[in-house]
Coordinates of C-alpha atoms in Angstrom, one line a residue:
M1 CA -18.0 -82.4 -10.9
K2 CA -16.5 -83.6 -7.4
L3 CA -18.3 -82.7 -4.3
C4 CA -17.0 -80.8 -1.4
S5 CA -18.3 -82.3 1.8
Y6 CA -17.3 -81.4 5.2
F7 CA -17.7 -83.3 8.4
P8 CA -16.9 -81.3 11.3
L9 CA -14.1 -82.9 13.7
L10 CA -15.6 -86.4 13.4
L11 CA -12.3 -87.7 12.4
A12 CA -9.2 -85.5 13.2
A13 CA -7.4 -87.4 10.7
V14 CA -9.6 -86.0 7.7
V15 CA -10.2 -82.2 6.5
I16 CA -11.2 -81.2 3.4
A17 CA -9.0 -78.5 1.6
F18 CA -10.9 -75.3 0.2
T19 CA -8.9 -72.6 -1.2
Q20 CA -9.8 -69.1 -2.7
S21 CA -9.8 -70.8 -6.5
G22 CA -12.5 -73.5 -5.3
C23 CA -13.1 -77.3 -4.2
K24 CA -10.1 -79.6 -4.5
E25 CA -9.8 -83.2 -3.7
N26 CA -10.5 -84.6 -0.4
V27 CA -7.0 -84.5 1.3
L28 CA -5.9 -87.1 3.9
I29 CA -4.2 -85.6 6.9
D30 CA -1.9 -88.1 8.5
A31 CA -3.3 -89.0 11.9
G32 CA -0.2 -88.9 13.5
V33 CA 0.0 -85.0 12.9
S34 CA -0.2 -83.4 16.5
P35 CA -2.8 -80.8 16.7
S36 CA 0.2 -78.5 18.1
D37 CA 1.2 -78.8 14.3
N38 CA -1.9 -78.2 12.9
V39 CA -4.9 -76.4 14.1
L40 CA -8.3 -76.2 12.6
G41 CA -9.6 -72.7 13.0
V42 CA -13.2 -71.9 12.8
Y43 CA -14.3 -68.2 11.7
D44 CA -17.5 -66.6 10.9
T45 CA -18.1 -63.7 8.6
S46 CA -21.0 -62.2 6.7
L47 CA -22.4 -60.4 3.2
P48 CA -24.9 -58.1 3.0
V49 CA -27.6 -59.0 0.4
I50 CA -30.0 -57.4 -2.1
T51 CA -33.5 -58.4 -1.6
H52 CA -36.9 -57.8 -3.4
T53 CA -40.7 -59.3 -3.3
Y54 CA -41.9 -60.5 -6.7
Y55 CA -45.2 -62.3 -7.5
D56 CA -45.2 -66.0 -8.7
D57 CA -48.4 -67.7 -9.6
T58 CA -46.6 -71.0 -11.3
A59 CA -47.9 -73.3 -8.6
I60 CA -48.9 -76.7 -9.8
T61 CA -52.2 -77.6 -8.3
N62 CA -52.9 -81.0 -9.6
Y63 CA -50.3 -82.2 -6.8
V64 CA -50.7 -85.2 -5.1
T65 CA -48.9 -85.0 -1.7
T66 CA -46.2 -87.5 -0.3
S67 CA -49.1 -88.9 1.9
G68 CA -51.1 -89.3 -1.0
S69 CA -53.8 -86.7 -0.5
V70 CA -55.2 -84.0 -2.7
R71 CA -56.1 -80.8 -1.0
Q72 CA -57.8 -78.0 -2.4
A73 CA -58.4 -74.4 -1.4
V74 CA -62.1 -73.6 -2.0
G75 CA -63.4 -69.9 -0.7
V76 CA -62.6 -66.5 -0.5
M77 CA -60.6 -64.8 2.2
E78 CA -59.1 -61.2 3.1
D79 CA -55.6 -60.8 4.7
P80 CA -55.2 -57.0 5.7
F81 CA -51.3 -57.2 4.6
F82 CA -51.8 -59.8 1.2
G83 CA -55.2 -59.0 0.0
T84 CA -57.7 -61.6 -1.0
I85 CA -57.3 -65.0 -1.9
T86 CA -59.9 -67.0 -4.3
G87 CA -60.0 -70.8 -4.8
S88 CA -62.0 -72.9 -6.8
T89 CA -61.5 -77.0 -7.2
F90 CA -62.2 -78.6 -10.8
F91 CA -62.3 -82.3 -10.8
Q92 CA -63.5 -85.3 -12.8
L93 CA -65.7 -87.9 -11.1
L94 CA -66.0 -91.9 -12.4
P95 CA -69.0 -94.2 -12.0
T96 CA -68.9 -97.0 -9.4
D97 CA -71.0 -99.0 -12.3
A98 CA -70.6 -97.5 -15.6
S99 CA -73.9 -98.6 -16.7
T100 CA -77.6 -97.4 -17.1
V101 CA -78.7 -101.1 -16.3
I102 CA -78.4 -100.1 -12.5
Y103 CA -81.7 -97.4 -13.0
E104 CA -83.9 -99.7 -14.8
N105 CA -87.2 -100.1 -12.9
K106 CA -86.1 -97.4 -10.3
T107 CA -86.9 -94.1 -9.7
I108 CA -84.1 -91.6 -8.6
D109 CA -84.9 -89.5 -5.9
S110 CA -82.2 -86.6 -5.1
A111 CA -78.6 -86.3 -5.6
V112 CA -76.1 -84.5 -3.3
L113 CA -72.2 -83.6 -4.0
V114 CA -70.1 -84.5 -1.2
L115 CA -66.5 -82.5 -0.6
P116 CA -64.8 -83.5 2.4
F117 CA -63.3 -81.0 4.5
T118 CA -59.0 -81.6 5.8
G119 CA -59.5 -80.0 9.0
V120 CA -57.1 -77.1 7.9
M121 CA -58.4 -73.5 7.6
Y122 CA -56.0 -70.9 7.1
G123 CA -56.3 -67.3 8.4
D124 CA -57.7 -65.4 11.2
T125 CA -59.9 -67.9 13.2
T126 CA -61.4 -65.1 15.2
S127 CA -63.4 -63.8 11.9
Y128 CA -65.6 -66.7 10.7
T129 CA -68.0 -65.8 8.3
T130 CA -70.9 -67.5 6.2
I131 CA -70.2 -68.1 2.6
S132 CA -72.2 -69.7 -0.1
Y133 CA -70.9 -72.5 -2.2
Q134 CA -72.3 -73.7 -5.3
A135 CA -71.8 -76.6 -7.7
F136 CA -71.3 -76.4 -11.8
F137 CA -70.5 -78.6 -14.9
L138 CA -67.3 -78.4 -16.7
T139 CA -67.7 -77.8 -20.3
D140 CA -64.3 -77.8 -21.0
D141 CA -62.3 -81.1 -21.2
I142 CA -59.4 -81.9 -18.2
A143 CA -57.0 -84.8 -18.0
Q144 CA -55.3 -86.9 -15.7
S145 CA -52.1 -86.9 -17.6
A146 CA -51.9 -83.0 -17.7
T147 CA -50.3 -80.3 -15.8
Y148 CA -52.6 -77.6 -14.5
F149 CA -51.3 -74.3 -12.6
S150 CA -52.9 -71.9 -10.0
Y151 CA -53.9 -69.7 -13.1
T152 CA -55.3 -72.4 -14.9
H153 CA -59.0 -71.9 -15.5
K154 CA -61.9 -73.9 -17.4
D155 CA -65.2 -73.0 -18.6
V156 CA -68.1 -74.2 -16.5
D157 CA -71.7 -74.0 -17.7
L158 CA -73.3 -70.8 -15.8
V159 CA -76.3 -70.9 -17.5
N160 CA -77.3 -74.2 -15.7
P161 CA -75.7 -74.5 -12.4
L162 CA -75.5 -77.8 -10.9
S163 CA -76.7 -76.3 -7.6
E164 CA -78.3 -73.4 -6.0
P165 CA -75.9 -71.5 -3.7
M166 CA -75.6 -73.0 -0.1
P167 CA -74.6 -71.0 2.6
V168 CA -72.1 -72.4 4.8
D169 CA -71.0 -71.1 8.4
L170 CA -67.5 -71.5 8.4
A171 CA -67.4 -71.9 12.1
H172 CA -68.9 -75.2 12.0
L173 CA -67.6 -76.5 9.2
R174 CA -65.5 -78.8 11.3
D175 CA -68.8 -80.5 12.5
S176 CA -69.7 -83.8 11.6
L177 CA -72.1 -84.3 8.7
E178 CA -75.1 -85.8 10.2
V179 CA -77.4 -87.4 7.5
A180 CA -80.5 -89.8 8.5
G181 CA -79.2 -89.9 12.3
K182 CA -75.9 -90.9 11.4
K183 CA -72.6 -89.0 11.6
Y184 CA -70.2 -88.7 9.2
Q185 CA -66.8 -86.8 8.0
P186 CA -66.9 -83.1 8.2
G187 CA -67.5 -81.5 4.8
L188 CA -69.8 -80.0 2.4
R189 CA -73.1 -81.7 1.5
I190 CA -74.5 -79.8 -1.4
R191 CA -78.0 -80.8 -2.8
L192 CA -78.3 -81.0 -6.7
K193 CA -80.4 -80.0 -9.2
L194 CA -81.6 -83.3 -10.3
P195 CA -83.1 -82.5 -13.7
T196 CA -80.0 -80.9 -14.6
L197 CA -77.8 -83.8 -13.5
L198 CA -79.6 -86.0 -15.0
D199 CA -79.3 -84.1 -18.3
K200 CA -75.6 -84.9 -18.4
L201 CA -75.5 -88.2 -16.4
M202 CA -77.6 -90.3 -18.2
P203 CA -76.2 -89.8 -21.4
A204 CA -72.6 -90.4 -20.2
L205 CA -73.6 -93.6 -19.0
T206 CA -75.5 -94.6 -22.1
D207 CA -72.3 -94.0 -24.0
A208 CA -70.2 -95.9 -21.2
T209 CA -72.9 -98.8 -21.4
N210 CA -72.9 -99.0 -25.4
S211 CA -68.6 -98.7 -25.2
T212 CA -66.6 -101.4 -26.3
G213 CA -63.6 -99.7 -25.3
D214 CA -62.7 -97.6 -21.9
K215 CA -66.2 -97.1 -20.3
N216 CA -64.5 -94.6 -17.9
A217 CA -63.3 -92.5 -21.1
A218 CA -66.8 -92.7 -22.9
F219 CA -68.2 -91.7 -19.4
L220 CA -65.9 -88.6 -19.5
S221 CA -66.7 -87.6 -22.9
K222 CA -70.1 -86.5 -21.9
F223 CA -69.7 -86.0 -18.2
K224 CA -66.7 -83.8 -18.2
G225 CA -66.3 -82.9 -14.3
V226 CA -67.7 -80.6 -12.0
C227 CA -66.4 -77.4 -10.3
V228 CA -67.1 -76.2 -6.8
R229 CA -66.8 -72.4 -5.9
V230 CA -67.9 -69.5 -4.0
A231 CA -71.2 -68.3 -5.5
D232 CA -70.3 -64.6 -4.7
T233 CA -66.8 -63.6 -4.5
R234 CA -67.7 -60.0 -2.7
G235 CA -68.3 -61.6 0.6
T236 CA -64.9 -62.5 1.9
S237 CA -64.3 -64.2 4.9
G238 CA -61.3 -64.1 7.4
V239 CA -60.8 -67.9 6.6
L240 CA -59.8 -70.1 3.7
P241 CA -60.9 -74.0 4.4
Y242 CA -59.1 -76.5 2.6
F243 CA -60.9 -79.6 1.0
R244 CA -59.9 -83.2 0.0
L245 CA -60.7 -84.9 -3.1
D246 CA -59.4 -88.4 -2.3
G247 CA -60.7 -90.6 0.0
S248 CA -61.8 -94.5 1.0
T249 CA -64.7 -96.0 -0.5
D250 CA -66.9 -94.6 2.1
N251 CA -69.4 -92.4 0.6
Y252 CA -68.4 -89.3 2.7
S253 CA -64.6 -89.8 2.7
G254 CA -63.8 -88.4 -0.5
A255 CA -65.2 -86.2 -2.9
G256 CA -68.2 -87.4 -5.1
I257 CA -71.7 -87.2 -6.2
L258 CA -74.4 -89.7 -4.2
V259 CA -77.3 -90.6 -6.4
Y260 CA -80.4 -91.7 -4.2
Y261 CA -82.9 -94.0 -5.8
H262 CA -85.5 -96.9 -4.9
S263 CA -87.1 -99.8 -6.5
N264 CA -90.2 -99.3 -8.7
T265 CA -91.5 -102.9 -7.2
G266 CA -91.2 -104.9 -4.0
A267 CA -90.6 -103.5 -0.5
A268 CA -89.7 -99.8 0.1
D269 CA -85.9 -99.4 0.2
T270 CA -83.4 -96.8 -0.4
L271 CA -80.1 -97.4 -2.9
V272 CA -77.1 -94.9 -3.3
Q273 CA -75.2 -94.9 -6.4
R274 CA -71.6 -93.3 -6.1
Y275 CA -69.4 -91.3 -8.5
Y276 CA -66.0 -91.0 -7.2
F277 CA -62.7 -89.3 -7.5
N278 CA -59.4 -91.4 -7.9
A279 CA -56.1 -89.3 -8.2
N280 CA -54.9 -91.9 -10.6
T281 CA -57.4 -91.6 -13.1
C282 CA -59.0 -88.3 -12.9
G283 CA -58.0 -84.8 -13.6
F284 CA -58.3 -82.2 -11.4
F285 CA -56.8 -78.8 -10.3
N286 CA -57.1 -75.8 -7.9
N287 CA -57.6 -72.5 -9.5
V288 CA -56.1 -70.0 -6.9
S289 CA -56.3 -66.5 -7.9
R290 CA -54.9 -63.3 -5.6
S291 CA -56.1 -59.5 -5.5
Y292 CA -53.6 -57.3 -4.1
G293 CA -55.1 -53.9 -5.0
H294 CA -54.0 -51.4 -2.5
Y295 CA -52.9 -53.9 0.1
P296 CA -49.4 -53.0 1.7
V297 CA -47.7 -56.3 -0.4
N298 CA -48.6 -54.5 -3.7
T299 CA -45.8 -51.7 -2.5
L300 CA -43.3 -54.4 -2.4
I301 CA -44.2 -56.0 -5.4
T302 CA -44.2 -52.8 -7.6
S303 CA -40.9 -51.3 -5.4
A304 CA -38.3 -49.9 -7.7
Q305 CA -35.9 -49.3 -4.4
A306 CA -32.6 -50.8 -5.2
N307 CA -32.8 -52.9 -2.1
D308 CA -36.1 -53.1 -0.3
S309 CA -36.2 -53.1 3.7
V310 CA -39.4 -55.3 3.9
L311 CA -40.3 -58.7 2.2
G312 CA -43.4 -60.7 1.9
V313 CA -43.5 -64.3 1.1
Q314 CA -46.5 -66.7 0.8
N315 CA -47.1 -70.2 -0.6
V316 CA -47.2 -70.2 -4.1
P317 CA -49.0 -68.7 -5.9
G318 CA -48.1 -65.2 -4.2
A319 CA -45.3 -63.2 -3.3
N320 CA -41.8 -64.8 -3.0
I321 CA -38.4 -63.6 -2.5
D322 CA -35.8 -62.7 -4.9
I323 CA -32.4 -62.4 -3.4
V324 CA -28.8 -61.5 -5.0
I325 CA -25.8 -62.3 -2.9
P326 CA -22.7 -60.4 -4.3
G327 CA -19.0 -60.4 -3.3
L328 CA -18.4 -64.4 -2.9
K329 CA -15.0 -63.9 -4.2
S330 CA -14.4 -61.8 -1.1
L331 CA -14.9 -64.6 1.7
P332 CA -11.9 -65.9 3.0
S333 CA -10.2 -68.8 2.1
G334 CA -11.2 -72.1 3.9
V335 CA -13.7 -74.5 4.0
I336 CA -17.4 -73.2 4.1
N337 CA -19.3 -75.0 6.9
K338 CA -22.0 -73.0 6.5
A339 CA -23.4 -70.4 4.1
E340 CA -26.8 -69.5 5.5
I341 CA -29.1 -66.8 4.1
Q342 CA -30.9 -65.4 7.7
L343 CA -34.4 -63.9 6.9
A344 CA -36.0 -62.2 9.9
V345 CA -39.6 -62.4 10.8
L346 CA -40.7 -58.7 11.4
P347 CA -43.0 -59.5 14.7
W348 CA -45.7 -56.6 14.4
H349 CA -47.9 -58.0 11.6
K350 CA -50.7 -60.2 13.2
N351 CA -48.4 -63.2 13.0
D352 CA -50.6 -64.7 15.7
K353 CA -53.4 -64.8 13.4
Y354 CA -51.8 -65.7 9.9
S355 CA -49.7 -68.5 10.3
A356 CA -46.1 -68.7 9.0
V357 CA -45.0 -70.4 5.7
D358 CA -43.6 -73.8 6.9
R359 CA -40.4 -73.6 4.8
L360 CA -38.5 -71.6 2.2
F361 CA -37.2 -73.4 -1.0
P362 CA -34.3 -72.0 -2.9
I363 CA -34.3 -72.1 -6.4
R364 CA -31.0 -70.8 -8.4
I365 CA -31.1 -68.4 -11.3
N366 CA -28.5 -69.3 -13.7
N367 CA -26.2 -66.5 -15.0
G368 CA -24.3 -68.2 -17.8
I369 CA -20.9 -68.3 -15.6
Y370 CA -22.5 -70.4 -13.2
P371 CA -23.3 -73.1 -14.0
A372 CA -21.1 -73.0 -16.7
G373 CA -22.8 -73.3 -20.1
S374 CA -26.1 -72.6 -18.5
V375 CA -28.5 -70.1 -20.1
P376 CA -29.0 -66.8 -18.2
G377 CA -32.2 -66.4 -16.4
T378 CA -33.1 -69.8 -16.3
N379 CA -33.9 -71.8 -13.1
G380 CA -31.7 -74.5 -11.5
Q381 CA -31.7 -77.1 -8.6
V382 CA -29.0 -76.0 -6.0
L383 CA -26.4 -78.4 -4.9
D384 CA -27.7 -78.7 -1.2
I385 CA -30.6 -80.7 -2.3
Y386 CA -30.2 -84.2 -1.5
S387 CA -32.1 -87.1 -3.1
G388 CA -33.6 -89.6 -0.8
A389 CA -35.8 -89.2 2.6
S390 CA -34.4 -86.1 3.7
P391 CA -33.7 -83.8 0.7
F392 CA -33.4 -80.8 3.2
Q393 CA -31.6 -81.6 5.9
V394 CA -28.6 -79.2 4.9
I395 CA -31.0 -76.5 3.5
N396 CA -33.4 -76.5 6.2
G397 CA -35.3 -73.5 5.3
T398 CA -37.6 -73.8 8.5
L399 CA -38.1 -71.0 11.0
N400 CA -35.9 -71.0 13.7
T401 CA -35.5 -68.5 16.9
I402 CA -31.7 -67.3 17.1
D403 CA -30.0 -64.8 19.4
R404 CA -29.0 -61.7 17.8
D405 CA -27.6 -58.9 20.1
G406 CA -29.3 -60.4 23.1
T407 CA -32.6 -60.6 21.4
A408 CA -34.6 -63.7 20.4
V409 CA -35.4 -63.3 16.7
N410 CA -37.6 -65.6 14.5
V411 CA -35.5 -66.3 11.4
Y412 CA -35.9 -68.2 8.4
S413 CA -32.3 -70.1 7.9
V414 CA -31.5 -71.4 4.3
N415 CA -28.5 -73.0 4.4
L416 CA -26.3 -73.1 0.9
P417 CA -22.8 -74.0 1.6
R418 CA -22.2 -76.4 -1.4
E419 CA -23.7 -73.8 -3.8
V420 CA -21.7 -71.1 -2.6
M421 CA -18.4 -73.2 -2.9
A422 CA -19.5 -74.3 -6.2
S423 CA -20.2 -70.6 -7.3
R424 CA -16.8 -69.4 -6.3
K425 CA -15.2 -72.2 -8.0
A426 CA -16.7 -71.4 -11.3
G427 CA -15.5 -67.6 -10.8
N428 CA -18.8 -66.3 -10.1
D429 CA -18.9 -63.3 -7.6
T430 CA -22.9 -63.0 -7.6
L431 CA -25.1 -65.8 -6.5
H432 CA -28.9 -65.3 -7.6
L433 CA -31.8 -67.0 -5.8
H434 CA -35.6 -67.1 -5.7
L435 CA -37.0 -68.4 -2.4
T436 CA -40.3 -69.7 -2.6
G437 CA -42.9 -70.9 -0.3
S438 CA -44.5 -74.7 -0.3
Q439 CA -47.3 -76.1 -2.3
V440 CA -48.7 -78.4 0.1
Y441 CA -51.4 -76.0 1.0
T442 CA -51.5 -74.2 -2.1
A443 CA -51.8 -70.1 -1.2
A444 CA -52.1 -70.3 2.7
F445 CA -49.5 -69.3 5.1
R446 CA -47.4 -66.0 5.1
A447 CA -44.5 -64.4 6.7
I448 CA -43.2 -60.3 6.4
L449 CA -39.5 -60.4 6.8
G450 CA -37.0 -57.8 7.0
G451 CA -34.8 -57.4 3.8
G452 CA -31.3 -56.2 3.0
A453 CA -32.0 -52.9 3.7
H454 CA -34.0 -52.8 6.8
P455 CA -32.8 -50.1 9.1
N456 CA -32.5 -52.5 12.5
S457 CA -29.9 -54.7 12.3
L458 CA -31.7 -57.1 14.3
Y459 CA -34.1 -57.8 11.1
R460 CA -32.0 -57.2 8.5
A461 CA -31.4 -60.0 5.7
K462 CA -27.9 -61.3 5.3
L463 CA -25.8 -64.2 4.5
F464 CA -24.0 -65.4 7.3
V465 CA -20.9 -67.9 6.6
V466 CA -18.8 -70.1 8.9
Y467 CA -15.7 -71.5 7.3
S468 CA -12.8 -73.5 8.7
S469 CA -8.9 -73.0 7.7
L470 CA -6.1 -75.1 8.7
N471 CA -3.5 -72.8 10.5
K472 CA 0.0 -73.9 11.3
Q473 CA 1.4 -73.0 14.8

């Protein structure tokens, strides 16, 4: 496919011809042509859109960010519009020394599970509460090579929990951990039941010691991993904390279990053995569930209206946006410089307490006509996503403040000029898209937006089009 691109007024000698029938080859206009003979006219128009809210639970949660970090939502919170969010983390740990030798002639004294805090807490930070965290053994296998989603669940040993419930005042979660008079990275430090831990740990170390192959694999066959979650989901908070699994070799910078022990002979000492997380070799995922119940968002998701006036959007998993843009063939002939879906934030839904979704990501829903030969209903990547360091430079998708009839309105702008042009070229009159939130902080952030049928034109969703045509004078 030839790509249509537009470089507005950078070179007077070059324009891109686009007609109602679609994209054409780049056409070079002779530089000697006087502007009095050819004038590049710029115009704008708009198309109405049809919008709905739908639920998407397909977030991949064994996701490593571009910065290399692994962030997990662990807790339970309530949003007065979007209901409750509950998050649990499941992850494997590896031994620093995969051998039983380290504990020979030693006495194991205690053990703790460490889960560092990222510093990010989503929700109403004026309504902190105390919730209890608890650790469990995994009884199901997980793998680093597998793909896990927000709805993925693995069984844990509920009969023999790895720890007692530990109350945590979320207002103080950002405080440094103080151990033996020394301060460390903020986070959870959950004291473990030593006999319960050793019942799993020692057989795993014995298998690793005796293995002639992959000692880590032998260890994980018996010590399958741990789960950290809230002890009682009935006690909700106003905030949802995010913890990180990865970190440096420091005992408190990454998720792990610290086993404290001492020698049976010689001078008194305290030794520490660490069982650590590594994103390159350890399986992990974040189970995240939502309960909408009788909250307002449930009305949006179950709406049977032809075109909704209000939309809800959250970072996946959660409420997302279905948008249909009919009438592409009615657009005037010309080069489409901008084809921007504009979704305005409704300003009266506690936006000061619940942070907005950072960016909306468009996904094309194929219809068989466009792209030609595609399977109707399948997903496709829109043409305006580029490879390289700035894939969303054209699309944008972020929140901007624009002037609508003299009123400053916060608007998500999703720009898809190449997608609209290619769709028209294929003879397609209707473009169908899904707009989803980010996966970087799973389930965090939200926005309540005006839909295609909103009664106030300041907040009504639309496709705003800017196009150019070569007019002769």
